[in-house]
Amino acid sequence: MHPIAEKATQIRRTIVEMANRTKSPHVGSCLSCADILATLYFNELRLDPWEERDICILSKGHAAMALYSTLAARGILTDKDILGYYQNGGTLPAHLDRCKGKGVEVSSGSLGHGFNMGLGIAYGFKKQQSGRRVFAVVGDGESQEGSIWEGALFAPKLGLDNFTVIIDRNNLQGYGRPTEICSCEPMREKWEAFGWNACEVNGHDHDALKFALARESHGRPKVIIANTFKGKGVSFMEDQLVWHYFIVTDEHLKTAMEELA
Amino acid sequence: MRNNFINTIIEACGSRDDIFIISGDAGLGVFDQFKEEYPDRFLNLGVAEQNMISFAAGLSITGYKVVLYNIIPFVLYRCFEQVRNDICYQDLPLVLTGIGSGVTYAPMGMTHYSVEDIGIARTLPNLTVISPIDPVEARAAARFALDAKAPVYVRLAKRGEPDVHRQELADLTKPQLLAEGSEVALICHGSIIDEVLRAREELEREGVRPMVVSLPMLQPLDQEALLRLLAPVKRVVCVEEHYASCGLGNILAELKAEHEPGWKLKRLGIPPHFIHEVRDTQGMRKEFGISAGAIAEAVRRHRGE
């Protein structure tokens, strides 16, 4: 198995277990970005020394379980942290809190915040002439937020070639398909028109993601439109709207874990 | 006030290289000198307030002392959730500078008035709220904000207000005694001080000498110092260019409910309504009963009650 694929499976298993144990929603949203996070944390991000690390922001903060699982797989969060997720008196909330959990770089959960904070961080790093980079994972539903486009308009002017946004385009938001509710398509052309270095990849193909992340940005901020499926990796959840909110029962868990072996 | 506040920030830039100023297409001419001296430490983020606040929060995370400048609706209202989540929830030490307090910009229209900002800012934990009366308090606010380890909101009117204090403030966090008095205290924040002082002059001619207090720091409130200062008076008249229902008057009403001091409270301010009246600042103050004459009259009536 591809080494990143192995990590992605481990992350998916943790996500489904957490969702089952705590009866928390958004499991589909988490599974859709598991490959993106696995590629970032196990190939792209420079995390050593920690004080000089690259910053990864999960702007679609409702997929917190995906980030927690990735941070645990990378050894940044502990098993104890994971066990305290979404518990009374526990460790980690269901939307990201910068004060809760090592490696949670910004608080998010309300959409259209993390992306813009990421731009500010990238600008600060540029000013300080540090080589640190910033990556932000944004949802396609989240892309309906006006703040995303405010930031998209402004970033190229600042020459933020140390900033990459990865759009988890699973084409399912909370209550339907973004392309039917309020479409941001054609997405790639829009970002290009705003002055970004844009490309489109299969968001479940680790090599394709690696290649896209490594691409020269030519002095511009970069956007990677990652085509994904909500619920990816668990057949009965794949591309199913209900898995934005559905709870993973013990029966679901059993089947899912068999598939994620 | 505005120029004194900004100039204090700019002066500090000489000895600190971490200060960064962000405006949202506001303050024409205010930053000309700064941009010339420190071209790398200023950004105009355009007419896009959500991005402005989140971006500023991100820049703050990298260690910059970010000073944000805009008119109050574009610092607190348009982008409230960004201020709440990105700045206050994350407890980042940004300086939010809001211009055009109360009806400073009358008759520009309701969209440009800030008559509920104290009420809104007070809902945000971690946020220090400062409303200076004059250039001296504005300078103290700038110094405090630059040293603060948490977010600070500074509410300013415009430029050109005269000095009230004769010397630099010893401690901005305390209520400031501006005139000694007994029986009645007039307490206020912000640029309405000129009406308050003229009201006192009027009353003084009649032999009434109310104590005059300014309260630049509204949150956190030094309750103990305020209660101690007001202990000798029987009546407190609160004056503010802000909705009477959710500003300093409200703070004092809470204080009264919790501590049951010996004084009665009268709150003067703008009645909570959307302002359709077309008047200048003076005209608005008259209309809403916060002009010098109206304040003096309120003191007379309140004393008789």
Coordinates of C-alpha atoms in Angstrom, one line a residue:
Chain A
M1 CA 0.0 0.0 0.0
H2 CA 1.1 3.6 -0.7
P3 CA 2.5 4.9 2.6
I4 CA 0.2 7.9 2.6
A5 CA -2.8 5.7 1.7
E6 CA -1.9 3.6 4.8
K7 CA -2.0 6.7 7.0
A8 CA -5.3 7.9 5.3
T9 CA -6.9 4.6 6.2
Q10 CA -5.7 4.9 9.8
I11 CA -7.1 8.4 9.9
R12 CA -10.5 7.2 8.5
R13 CA -10.7 4.4 11.0
T14 CA -10.1 6.9 13.8
I15 CA -12.8 9.3 12.4
V16 CA -15.4 6.6 12.2
E17 CA -14.6 5.3 15.6
M18 CA -14.8 8.8 17.1
A19 CA -18.1 9.5 15.4
N20 CA -19.6 6.2 16.6
R21 CA -18.3 6.5 20.2
T22 CA -19.5 10.1 20.7
K23 CA -22.5 10.1 18.3
S24 CA -21.2 13.2 16.6
P25 CA -22.1 14.3 13.1
H26 CA -20.1 15.4 10.1
V27 CA -18.4 12.0 9.5
G28 CA -19.0 12.4 5.7
S29 CA -17.3 15.8 5.7
C30 CA -14.3 14.3 7.6
L31 CA -13.9 11.3 5.3
S32 CA -13.9 13.6 2.2
C33 CA -10.8 15.5 3.3
A34 CA -8.9 12.6 4.9
D35 CA -6.6 12.1 1.9
I36 CA -5.9 15.8 1.7
L37 CA -4.9 16.0 5.4
A38 CA -2.9 12.7 5.1
T39 CA -0.9 14.1 2.2
L40 CA -0.3 17.4 3.9
Y41 CA 0.8 15.9 7.3
F42 CA 2.7 12.9 6.0
N43 CA 4.4 14.4 2.9
E44 CA 4.2 18.2 2.6
L45 CA 4.3 20.0 5.9
R46 CA 7.6 20.9 7.6
L47 CA 6.8 20.4 11.3
D48 CA 10.3 20.2 12.7
P49 CA 11.3 22.3 14.6
W50 CA 7.8 22.9 15.9
E51 CA 8.4 26.6 16.5
E52 CA 9.2 27.0 12.8
R53 CA 6.6 24.7 11.4
D54 CA 4.3 25.2 8.4
I55 CA 0.8 26.1 9.4
C56 CA -2.2 23.9 8.3
I57 CA -5.6 25.4 8.9
L58 CA -8.8 23.4 8.7
S59 CA -11.1 26.2 7.6
K60 CA -14.1 23.8 7.3
G61 CA -14.0 23.4 11.1
H62 CA -16.9 21.0 11.2
A63 CA -14.5 18.4 9.9
A64 CA -12.6 18.7 13.2
M65 CA -12.5 14.9 13.7
A66 CA -10.5 14.6 10.5
L67 CA -7.9 17.0 11.8
Y68 CA -7.8 15.5 15.2
S69 CA -7.4 12.0 13.7
T70 CA -4.6 13.2 11.5
L71 CA -2.8 15.0 14.3
A72 CA -3.1 11.8 16.4
A73 CA -1.7 9.7 13.5
R74 CA 1.2 12.2 13.3
G75 CA 1.8 11.9 17.0
I76 CA 0.9 15.5 17.7
L77 CA -2.3 14.7 19.6
T78 CA -2.4 11.8 22.1
D79 CA -4.9 8.9 22.3
K80 CA -6.1 10.5 25.5
D81 CA -6.9 13.7 23.6
I82 CA -8.9 11.6 21.1
L83 CA -10.8 9.7 23.7
G84 CA -11.9 13.0 25.3
Y85 CA -13.4 14.3 22.0
Y86 CA -17.0 15.6 22.3
Q87 CA -17.3 14.4 25.9
N88 CA -18.7 16.1 28.9
G89 CA -15.6 17.3 30.7
G90 CA -13.5 16.1 27.8
T91 CA -10.6 17.4 25.8
L92 CA -11.6 18.5 22.3
P93 CA -14.8 20.2 21.0
A94 CA -16.6 19.3 17.8
H95 CA -15.4 22.6 16.2
L96 CA -11.9 23.7 16.4
D97 CA -10.7 25.7 19.4
R98 CA -7.1 27.0 19.2
C99 CA -6.8 26.6 23.0
K100 CA -7.8 23.0 22.8
G101 CA -5.4 20.6 21.2
K102 CA -1.8 20.9 20.1
G103 CA -1.6 21.5 16.4
V104 CA -5.0 23.3 16.2
E105 CA -3.6 26.4 14.7
V106 CA -6.8 28.6 14.6
S107 CA -10.3 28.3 16.0
S108 CA -12.8 27.6 13.3
G109 CA -16.3 26.2 12.9
S110 CA -18.0 29.2 11.5
L111 CA -17.2 29.1 7.8
G112 CA -15.1 31.6 6.0
H113 CA -12.8 32.6 8.8
G114 CA -9.8 30.2 8.7
F115 CA -9.0 30.9 5.1
N116 CA -8.6 34.6 5.8
M117 CA -6.7 34.2 9.0
G118 CA -4.4 32.0 7.0
L119 CA -3.8 34.8 4.5
G120 CA -2.8 37.1 7.5
I121 CA -0.4 34.4 8.8
A122 CA 1.2 33.9 5.4
Y123 CA 1.6 37.7 5.1
G124 CA 3.3 37.8 8.5
F125 CA 5.7 35.1 7.6
K126 CA 6.5 36.9 4.3
K127 CA 7.2 40.1 6.3
Q128 CA 9.5 38.2 8.6
Q129 CA 11.2 36.6 5.7
S130 CA 10.8 33.2 7.2
G131 CA 10.3 30.3 4.9
R132 CA 7.2 29.1 6.7
R133 CA 4.2 28.3 4.6
V134 CA 0.5 28.2 5.2
F135 CA -2.1 25.7 3.9
A136 CA -5.8 26.0 4.3
V137 CA -8.4 23.4 3.6
V138 CA -11.7 25.0 2.6
G139 CA -15.0 23.4 1.7
D140 CA -17.0 23.9 -1.5
G141 CA -20.1 24.8 0.6
E142 CA -17.8 27.1 2.6
S143 CA -16.9 28.8 -0.7
Q144 CA -20.4 30.4 -0.7
E145 CA -19.2 32.7 2.1
G146 CA -18.5 36.2 0.9
S147 CA -15.4 36.4 3.1
I148 CA -13.7 33.7 1.0
W149 CA -14.0 35.9 -2.1
E150 CA -12.9 39.0 -0.2
G151 CA -9.7 37.2 0.6
A152 CA -9.4 35.7 -2.8
L153 CA -9.5 39.2 -4.3
F154 CA -6.8 40.5 -2.1
A155 CA -4.2 37.8 -1.7
P156 CA -2.6 37.9 -5.2
K157 CA -1.8 41.6 -4.7
L158 CA 0.3 40.6 -1.7
G159 CA 2.3 38.0 -3.6
L160 CA 1.5 35.3 -1.1
D161 CA 3.3 32.4 -2.8
N162 CA 3.7 30.8 0.6
F163 CA 0.0 30.2 0.8
T164 CA -2.0 27.3 -0.6
V165 CA -5.7 26.7 -0.3
I166 CA -7.0 23.3 -1.0
I167 CA -10.7 23.2 -1.8
D168 CA -12.4 19.9 -0.7
R169 CA -14.9 19.9 -3.6
N170 CA -17.2 17.0 -2.6
N171 CA -20.2 18.7 -4.0
L172 CA -22.4 18.1 -1.0
Q173 CA -23.1 20.7 1.7
G174 CA -25.4 20.3 4.6
Y175 CA -28.7 20.3 2.7
G176 CA -27.8 19.5 -0.9
R177 CA -25.4 20.0 -3.7
P178 CA -23.6 23.3 -3.9
T179 CA -23.9 23.2 -7.7
E180 CA -27.7 23.3 -7.2
I181 CA -27.9 25.5 -4.1
C182 CA -25.5 28.3 -5.0
S183 CA -22.8 27.3 -7.4
C184 CA -19.2 28.5 -7.3
E185 CA -18.6 26.9 -10.7
P186 CA -16.6 27.2 -12.8
M187 CA -14.4 27.2 -9.7
R188 CA -11.0 26.9 -11.3
E189 CA -11.7 29.7 -13.8
K190 CA -13.0 31.9 -11.0
W191 CA -9.9 31.6 -9.0
E192 CA -7.7 32.0 -12.0
A193 CA -9.6 35.2 -12.9
F194 CA -8.9 36.4 -9.4
G195 CA -5.1 36.0 -10.1
W196 CA -4.5 32.7 -8.3
N197 CA -2.3 29.8 -9.5
A198 CA -5.0 27.2 -9.9
C199 CA -5.1 23.5 -10.6
E200 CA -7.6 20.7 -10.3
V201 CA -6.8 17.2 -9.0
N202 CA -8.4 14.0 -7.8
G203 CA -8.5 14.7 -4.1
H204 CA -8.2 11.0 -3.2
D205 CA -5.1 10.5 -5.3
H206 CA -2.1 11.0 -3.0
D207 CA 0.4 11.3 -5.8
A208 CA -1.8 13.8 -7.7
L209 CA -2.1 15.8 -4.5
K210 CA 1.7 15.6 -3.8
F211 CA 2.4 16.8 -7.4
A212 CA -0.1 19.6 -7.1
L213 CA 1.4 20.8 -3.8
A214 CA 4.9 20.7 -5.2
R215 CA 4.0 22.8 -8.2
E216 CA 5.9 26.0 -8.6
S217 CA 3.5 28.9 -7.7
H218 CA 5.2 31.7 -9.8
G219 CA 4.9 34.3 -7.1
R220 CA 1.2 33.8 -6.7
P221 CA -1.0 32.1 -4.0
K222 CA -2.0 28.7 -5.0
V223 CA -5.4 27.0 -5.1
I224 CA -5.8 23.2 -5.5
I225 CA -9.3 22.2 -6.3
A226 CA -9.5 18.7 -5.0
N227 CA -12.4 16.7 -6.4
T228 CA -13.6 14.4 -3.6
F229 CA -16.5 12.4 -2.4
K230 CA -18.2 13.0 0.8
G231 CA -17.9 9.8 2.9
K232 CA -15.1 8.5 0.8
G233 CA -13.8 5.1 1.9
V234 CA -17.0 3.8 3.4
S235 CA -19.2 2.5 0.5
F236 CA -22.6 3.3 2.0
M237 CA -21.5 6.8 3.0
E238 CA -19.9 7.8 -0.3
D239 CA -21.6 10.8 -2.0
Q240 CA -24.6 10.5 0.3
L241 CA -26.0 13.8 1.6
V242 CA -27.3 12.2 4.8
W243 CA -23.8 11.5 6.1
H244 CA -23.3 15.2 6.7
Y245 CA -25.4 14.7 9.9
F246 CA -26.1 11.0 10.3
I247 CA -24.8 9.2 13.4
V248 CA -22.6 6.1 13.0
T249 CA -24.3 3.2 14.7
D250 CA -22.5 0.1 16.0
E251 CA -23.7 -1.7 12.9
H252 CA -22.4 1.0 10.6
L253 CA -19.2 0.9 12.5
K254 CA -18.7 -2.8 12.0
T255 CA -19.2 -2.6 8.2
A256 CA -17.1 0.5 7.9
M257 CA -14.2 -1.0 9.8
E258 CA -14.3 -4.1 7.6
E259 CA -14.1 -1.8 4.5
L260 CA -11.3 0.2 6.1
A261 CA -9.1 -2.8 7.0
Chain B
M1 CA -8.5 62.6 19.9
R2 CA -7.9 60.7 16.7
N3 CA -4.6 62.4 15.8
N4 CA -3.3 62.1 19.3
F5 CA -4.2 58.4 19.4
I6 CA -2.6 57.7 16.1
N7 CA 0.5 59.9 16.7
T8 CA 1.1 58.1 20.0
I9 CA 1.1 54.8 18.0
I10 CA 3.3 56.2 15.3
E11 CA 5.8 57.5 17.9
A12 CA 6.0 54.1 19.5
C13 CA 7.0 52.7 16.1
G14 CA 10.4 54.3 16.5
S15 CA 11.3 52.0 19.3
R16 CA 9.1 49.0 18.3
D17 CA 9.4 47.2 15.0
D18 CA 6.4 44.9 15.6
I19 CA 3.6 47.5 15.2
F20 CA 1.5 47.1 12.0
I21 CA -1.4 49.4 11.0
I22 CA -4.3 48.1 8.9
S23 CA -7.1 50.3 7.6
G24 CA -10.2 49.4 5.7
D25 CA -10.1 52.3 3.2
A26 CA -10.6 54.9 5.9
G27 CA -8.7 57.7 7.4
L28 CA -7.8 59.8 4.4
G29 CA -4.5 61.6 5.2
V30 CA -4.2 60.2 8.7
F31 CA -1.5 57.7 7.8
D32 CA 0.4 59.8 5.2
Q33 CA 3.4 60.4 7.5
F34 CA 3.4 56.9 8.8
K35 CA 3.3 55.4 5.3
E36 CA 6.2 57.5 4.3
E37 CA 8.3 56.5 7.4
Y38 CA 7.2 52.9 7.6
P39 CA 6.0 51.8 4.2
D40 CA 6.3 48.1 5.1
R41 CA 4.1 48.4 8.2
F42 CA 0.8 49.6 6.7
L43 CA -1.9 48.0 4.6
N44 CA -5.2 49.3 3.3
L45 CA -7.3 46.1 3.0
G46 CA -10.0 47.8 1.0
V47 CA -13.7 47.7 1.4
A48 CA -13.9 44.2 2.7
E49 CA -14.3 44.2 6.5
Q50 CA -14.7 40.4 7.1
N51 CA -11.3 39.7 5.4
M52 CA -9.8 42.8 7.1
I53 CA -10.5 41.4 10.6
S54 CA -9.6 37.8 10.0
F55 CA -6.5 38.8 8.1
A56 CA -5.5 41.1 11.0
A57 CA -6.1 38.2 13.4
G58 CA -3.8 36.0 11.3
L59 CA -1.1 38.7 11.2
S60 CA -1.4 39.0 15.0
I61 CA -0.8 35.3 15.4
T62 CA 2.6 35.7 13.7
G63 CA 3.6 38.2 16.4
Y64 CA 2.8 41.6 15.0
K65 CA 1.0 44.2 17.2
V66 CA -1.8 45.0 14.8
V67 CA -3.6 48.3 15.1
L68 CA -6.8 48.3 13.1
Y69 CA -8.4 51.6 12.0
N70 CA -11.8 52.2 10.6
I71 CA -15.1 53.9 11.4
I72 CA -16.9 52.1 14.1
P73 CA -19.6 50.3 12.0
F74 CA -16.8 48.7 10.0
V75 CA -14.8 47.7 13.0
L76 CA -17.6 46.1 15.1
Y77 CA -20.8 45.8 13.2
R78 CA -20.2 44.6 9.7
C79 CA -17.6 42.1 10.9
F80 CA -18.9 41.3 14.4
E81 CA -18.5 37.6 14.1
Q82 CA -14.9 38.0 12.9
V83 CA -14.2 40.2 16.0
R84 CA -15.9 37.7 18.2
N85 CA -14.4 34.5 16.9
D86 CA -11.1 35.4 15.4
I87 CA -9.9 38.2 17.8
C88 CA -11.8 37.8 21.1
Y89 CA -12.3 34.0 21.3
Q90 CA -8.6 33.6 20.3
D91 CA -7.7 36.4 22.8
L92 CA -5.3 38.1 20.3
P93 CA -3.8 41.4 21.4
L94 CA -5.0 43.5 18.5
V95 CA -6.0 47.1 18.8
L96 CA -9.4 47.9 17.3
T97 CA -9.6 51.6 16.7
G98 CA -13.1 52.9 15.9
I99 CA -13.8 56.5 14.8
G100 CA -17.0 58.4 14.7
S101 CA -18.5 57.6 18.1
G102 CA -22.1 58.5 18.8
V103 CA -23.4 61.0 16.3
T104 CA -20.1 62.6 15.5
Y105 CA -20.8 62.3 11.8
A106 CA -24.3 63.8 11.9
P107 CA -26.1 64.4 9.6
M108 CA -24.4 61.6 7.6
G109 CA -27.2 59.2 8.4
M110 CA -27.8 56.2 10.7
T111 CA -25.4 53.9 8.9
H112 CA -22.5 56.1 10.1
Y113 CA -23.6 56.6 13.7
S114 CA -22.3 54.4 16.6
V115 CA -24.8 54.6 19.3
E116 CA -24.8 50.9 20.4
D117 CA -21.1 50.0 20.1
I118 CA -20.4 50.0 23.9
G119 CA -23.3 47.6 24.3
I120 CA -22.0 45.3 21.6
A121 CA -18.4 45.5 22.7
R122 CA -19.4 44.6 26.3
T123 CA -20.8 41.3 25.1
L124 CA -17.3 40.2 24.2
P125 CA -15.2 38.6 26.9
N126 CA -11.5 39.4 26.8
L127 CA -12.1 42.7 25.1
T128 CA -11.1 45.9 26.9
V129 CA -13.3 48.8 26.0
I130 CA -12.0 52.4 26.2
S131 CA -13.9 55.6 25.4
P132 CA -11.6 58.6 25.9
I133 CA -13.0 62.1 26.6
D134 CA -10.1 64.1 25.2
P135 CA -6.7 63.9 23.5
V136 CA -5.0 63.2 26.9
E137 CA -7.2 60.1 27.5
A138 CA -6.7 59.1 23.9
R139 CA -2.9 59.1 24.3
A140 CA -3.2 57.1 27.5
A141 CA -5.5 54.7 25.6
A142 CA -2.9 54.3 22.9
R143 CA -0.2 53.5 25.4
F144 CA -2.4 51.1 27.2
A145 CA -3.4 49.3 24.0
L146 CA 0.1 49.0 22.8
D147 CA 1.2 47.2 26.0
A148 CA -2.0 45.1 26.3
K149 CA -1.7 41.3 26.1
A150 CA -5.4 41.0 25.1
P151 CA -7.6 42.8 22.5
V152 CA -8.6 46.4 23.1
Y153 CA -11.4 48.4 21.5
V154 CA -10.9 52.2 21.5
R155 CA -13.9 54.4 20.7
L156 CA -12.9 57.8 19.4
A157 CA -14.9 60.7 18.0
K158 CA -12.8 62.7 15.5
R159 CA -10.0 65.2 15.7
G160 CA -9.9 68.6 17.2
E161 CA -11.4 68.0 20.7
P162 CA -9.8 70.3 23.3
D163 CA -7.8 68.9 26.3
V164 CA -9.8 68.4 29.5
H165 CA -7.0 66.9 31.6
R166 CA -4.2 69.2 32.4
Q167 CA -1.6 66.5 32.8
E168 CA -1.1 63.0 31.5
L169 CA -3.2 60.3 33.1
A170 CA -1.8 58.4 36.1
D171 CA -4.0 55.4 35.5
L172 CA -6.4 55.0 32.6
T173 CA -8.0 52.0 34.2
K174 CA -9.5 54.1 37.0
P175 CA -12.4 56.6 36.9
Q176 CA -11.1 60.1 36.5
L177 CA -12.2 62.8 38.9
L178 CA -12.4 66.0 36.8
A179 CA -14.2 68.3 39.2
E180 CA -14.8 67.9 42.9
G181 CA -18.3 68.1 44.1
S182 CA -20.8 66.8 46.5
E183 CA -24.5 65.7 46.4
V184 CA -24.6 65.1 42.6
A185 CA -22.1 63.5 40.3
L186 CA -22.1 63.8 36.5
I187 CA -20.4 60.8 35.0
C188 CA -19.6 60.3 31.3
H189 CA -17.3 58.9 28.6
G190 CA -16.4 60.1 25.1
S191 CA -16.7 63.4 23.4
I192 CA -19.9 64.4 25.2
I193 CA -17.6 65.8 27.9
D194 CA -17.8 69.3 26.5
E195 CA -21.6 69.4 27.1
V196 CA -21.1 68.0 30.6
L197 CA -18.5 70.6 31.5
R198 CA -20.7 73.4 30.1
A199 CA -23.6 72.1 32.1
R200 CA -21.4 72.2 35.2
E201 CA -20.5 75.8 34.5
E202 CA -24.2 76.7 34.2
L203 CA -25.0 75.0 37.5
E204 CA -22.0 76.5 39.2
R205 CA -23.5 80.0 38.5
E206 CA -26.5 78.8 40.5
G207 CA -24.3 77.6 43.3
V208 CA -24.6 73.9 42.5
R209 CA -21.3 72.1 42.1
P210 CA -21.7 68.6 40.9
M211 CA -18.7 66.2 40.9
V212 CA -17.6 65.4 37.3
V213 CA -16.2 62.0 36.6
S214 CA -15.0 60.5 33.3
L215 CA -14.8 56.7 32.9
P216 CA -12.5 56.0 30.0
M217 CA -12.2 52.2 30.7
L218 CA -15.7 50.8 30.6
Q219 CA -14.6 47.1 30.4
P220 CA -13.2 45.7 32.6
L221 CA -14.7 48.1 35.1
D222 CA -12.9 49.1 38.3
Q223 CA -16.0 48.7 40.4
E224 CA -14.3 49.3 43.7
A225 CA -12.7 52.6 42.7
L226 CA -15.9 53.8 41.1
L227 CA -18.1 52.9 44.1
R228 CA -15.5 54.6 46.4
L229 CA -15.4 57.8 44.3
L230 CA -19.2 58.0 44.2
A231 CA -19.8 57.1 47.8
P232 CA -20.3 60.7 49.1
V233 CA -23.0 61.6 46.5
K234 CA -26.7 61.2 46.6
R235 CA -27.4 61.4 42.9
V236 CA -25.6 60.2 39.8
V237 CA -26.4 61.6 36.4
C238 CA -24.9 59.5 33.6
V239 CA -24.4 61.3 30.3
E240 CA -23.4 59.5 27.1
E241 CA -23.7 60.0 23.3
H242 CA -24.9 56.4 23.0
Y243 CA -28.2 54.6 23.5
A244 CA -29.2 55.2 27.0
S245 CA -30.2 51.6 27.3
C246 CA -27.0 49.7 26.7
G247 CA -24.0 51.9 27.5
L248 CA -22.5 53.3 30.6
G249 CA -25.9 54.0 32.1
N250 CA -26.5 50.3 31.9
I251 CA -23.2 49.5 33.5
L252 CA -24.1 51.9 36.4
A253 CA -27.6 50.3 36.7
E254 CA -26.0 46.9 37.1
L255 CA -23.5 48.3 39.6
K256 CA -26.5 49.7 41.6
A257 CA -28.4 46.5 41.5
E258 CA -25.5 44.5 42.7
H259 CA -24.0 46.8 45.3
E260 CA -27.0 48.9 46.4
P261 CA -25.0 52.1 46.9
G262 CA -26.6 55.2 48.4
W263 CA -27.1 57.2 45.2
K264 CA -30.0 57.4 42.8
L265 CA -29.3 57.1 39.1
K266 CA -30.5 59.1 36.2
R267 CA -29.5 58.0 32.7
L268 CA -29.2 60.5 29.9
G269 CA -28.4 59.3 26.4
I270 CA -29.9 58.7 23.0
P271 CA -33.3 57.0 23.2
P272 CA -33.0 53.6 21.5
H273 CA -34.5 54.2 18.0
F274 CA -33.2 54.4 14.5
I275 CA -32.2 58.0 14.0
H276 CA -34.2 59.6 11.1
E277 CA -33.7 63.1 12.4
V278 CA -31.5 65.2 10.1
R279 CA -29.5 67.4 12.4
D280 CA -25.9 68.2 13.1
T281 CA -24.1 66.8 16.2
Q282 CA -25.2 69.8 18.3
G283 CA -28.7 69.6 17.0
M284 CA -28.8 65.9 17.8
R285 CA -27.6 66.4 21.3
K286 CA -30.3 69.0 21.9
E287 CA -32.9 66.7 20.3
F288 CA -31.9 63.8 22.6
G289 CA -31.6 65.7 25.8
I290 CA -27.8 65.5 26.2
S291 CA -26.9 69.1 25.4
A292 CA -25.4 71.2 28.2
G293 CA -28.8 72.9 28.9
A294 CA -30.6 69.6 29.0
I295 CA -27.9 68.1 31.3
A296 CA -28.1 71.0 33.7
E297 CA -31.9 70.8 33.7
A298 CA -31.8 67.1 34.5
V299 CA -29.5 67.8 37.4
R300 CA -31.8 70.4 38.8
R301 CA -34.8 68.1 38.5
H302 CA -33.0 65.1 39.8
R303 CA -31.8 67.0 42.9
G304 CA -35.4 68.0 43.6
E305 CA -36.7 64.4 43.4

